[in-house]
């Protein structure tokens, strides 16, 4: 039986029809034509590439993340070019390059104009991360892929949501809402629940099931129950579980060993990602150990990042929030960590030190420069806390098998112009400015001519109307030809028109109406007309341009005069500090302005680096390991599972394990391969008549839902409504049990699509003898254990933890009863017949709604 599409057609965000993405397979092609639900990985499937996926629900187009690597290769974004103009909304999960790095480029060059949906921390930290990326690139090359204005344009229109806050995307007729849920891993990290009618699509990538020092855990297991489709991350399928204490001990050991030998430690990090959790842990370690070695943060936006985090305390884990309520001390008020904004400032700090520098890939930024300087020293340590993208310098160092490798590094830096280069640059700038001024003057003259003015007379001087001209000389030009035409309002020469709205008086037809001497008489002899006379000075600040308030003031010239009157007075550092100005923020802003305004060129130098320093890796990514991911997916119990973002081997392994015990349908599409989800999400809306509705018995479910049982048989309606219309017919033939209406059956006309509910063997109360009871709900063994203990029964799990693999949790009640779940979602009560058996069974029945 063909299922109806779940979404009507709707307009694209810009008013034009949106072209459907070409889908692989006949099913996806049919869904594309009929307006169904299609999921397509643009990139980030069967590989470690960044994440970007296209989800189309009817005519509503959503972009799930928009990542890029630090290599900034535009060819990677070619699949995004085809769908970017039709996107209605972008859902961001985390504030790092892998999830949000391509946004400014897509807005600047690919036609992406849809709003970004994310949490407040993700929006702010992603913006700072992109700022840092731009500054690092701009300091080393002629960077033109995107600008700071492009970054601001992305996030100025961002829609910031709180956790569990639903929001409708697109127009109301689309009927699609998105809800952010806590993912852990990063500050404000999000799992997205995309709802259409009664079905959910859950997009869960980059989540952590463990609570960390300042970050909370994901709510995937508790807030998501049996979604229609779950899009999950397979990137950690092959990662083994490591306890948090072991991870922290390995990090401290790597740092202390280097500091003990008199060396320094370099930790490449990204602004706004995992660095906040890392800083909180280092602050705790330094306070507990009492170390005197400095900890420095060297990123382009270090100060802004920390200040932003101070205002996001409500997004931290509950323990951190309670500590703040008790002590009123923010975890980001660092005592042992100092913020830096240049490599020179880091080098000026004497002795061994720990430096967290961007970028994490070491493709640019302070981390790359410090690596070249510190790598030859045996005492130093290069400590990685995350896996680097393939092709980057960090990935090359992480995968080296040689103990002391030799790497070739291209170092580029922007140096100020000097001498002959500076003079040539200034001369080029003067020529460009002169050309721009000439073009502007030409355009302005044409505009004035259209408004009734004209061009300035030869010599570039405007002549006031009262000034005498030489006799016998007739001005030529358009204004003169216009005067020769019969017109009730003669036109003035261009040099006499100072403002609009005045009607000059004709002199030639009425020579006696005006005095016969002076300037007016002179103009009568030359055939001129009279106009308004205003005071005029040659070379005025406004160049003779006027508006409704008078002559236009030259703002630059006025500012220069004011500056000259004030004199060379500049505030001192002590005065700024006394006034409450934060010097770190001021230095950060001055660095940006100096970088953008100073005449400079890019100098490239190829350096061969002998890597003698120790290279260590500590997994501080804060992601759930492969076994934990499979356990959580088994608890969520999705009807259909889609695996993305992982190596080909890891994706294939997780797909096999998912089919074995998590769900019956699991797919892992490749980049560009579409998956048709229409059949998985299709729901039918049936309108019941009053005769049938009165016989139903509704049971209250947790939340705002009520459910009743009705049984029938669906088949196409006999009337010619839309193709998707259905009828609910009796499941057996025979005389109807419920009354019918003549002409249209007992159901009458249905709801959307014209469904009908026929009479016959349909209903609730009369069917109880012919069917088994339907129990609606879900029992969580951990919560049921608490209920048993509250009623005085001894209950506990056989193993130490109730979460192992699907079907392995066994709840023991007393000495003779056991409760367990089996893979087909049934709960089994085992034991000998006794009073406790019936008592526990009755309590178990009470957890369901029986229909």
CSV table of N, CA and C in Angstrom, one decimal, residues 163-164 180-184 189-191 207 217-220:
chain,number,residue,atom,x,y,z
A,163,UNK,N,17.8,24.9,25.8
A,163,UNK,CA,17.5,23.5,25.8
A,163,UNK,C,16.0,23.2,26.0
A,164,UNK,N,15.5,22.2,25.2
A,164,UNK,CA,14.1,21.8,25.3
A,164,UNK,C,13.1,22.9,24.8
A,180,UNK,N,16.4,21.9,20.6
A,180,UNK,CA,17.8,21.5,21.0
A,180,UNK,C,17.7,20.8,22.3
A,181,UNK,N,18.6,19.8,22.4
A,181,UNK,CA,18.8,19.0,23.6
A,181,UNK,C,20.2,18.9,24.0
A,182,UNK,N,20.5,18.8,25.2
A,182,UNK,CA,21.9,18.8,25.7
A,182,UNK,C,22.7,17.6,25.1
A,183,UNK,N,23.9,17.9,24.6
A,183,UNK,CA,24.7,16.8,24.0
A,183,UNK,C,26.0,16.6,24.8
A,184,UNK,N,26.4,17.5,25.7
A,184,UNK,CA,27.7,17.4,26.4
A,184,UNK,C,28.8,17.8,25.4
A,189,UNK,N,26.7,22.4,23.5
A,189,UNK,CA,26.6,21.4,22.5
A,189,UNK,C,25.2,20.8,22.4
A,190,UNK,N,24.7,20.5,21.2
A,190,UNK,CA,23.3,20.3,21.0
A,190,UNK,C,23.1,19.0,20.2
A,191,UNK,N,22.0,18.3,20.7
A,191,UNK,CA,21.4,17.2,19.9
A,191,UNK,C,20.0,17.8,19.4
A,207,UNK,N,28.3,13.6,21.1
A,207,UNK,CA,27.7,13.6,22.4
A,207,UNK,C,28.6,12.9,23.4
A,217,UNK,N,26.4,16.1,31.0
A,217,UNK,CA,26.2,14.9,30.1
A,217,UNK,C,25.1,15.1,29.2
A,218,UNK,N,25.0,14.2,28.2
A,218,UNK,CA,23.9,14.3,27.2
A,218,UNK,C,22.6,13.7,27.8
A,219,UNK,N,21.5,14.1,27.2
A,219,UNK,CA,20.2,13.7,27.7
A,219,UNK,C,19.6,12.7,26.6
A,220,UNK,N,20.5,12.2,25.8
A,220,UNK,CA,20.0,11.3,24.7
A,220,UNK,C,19.1,10.2,25.2
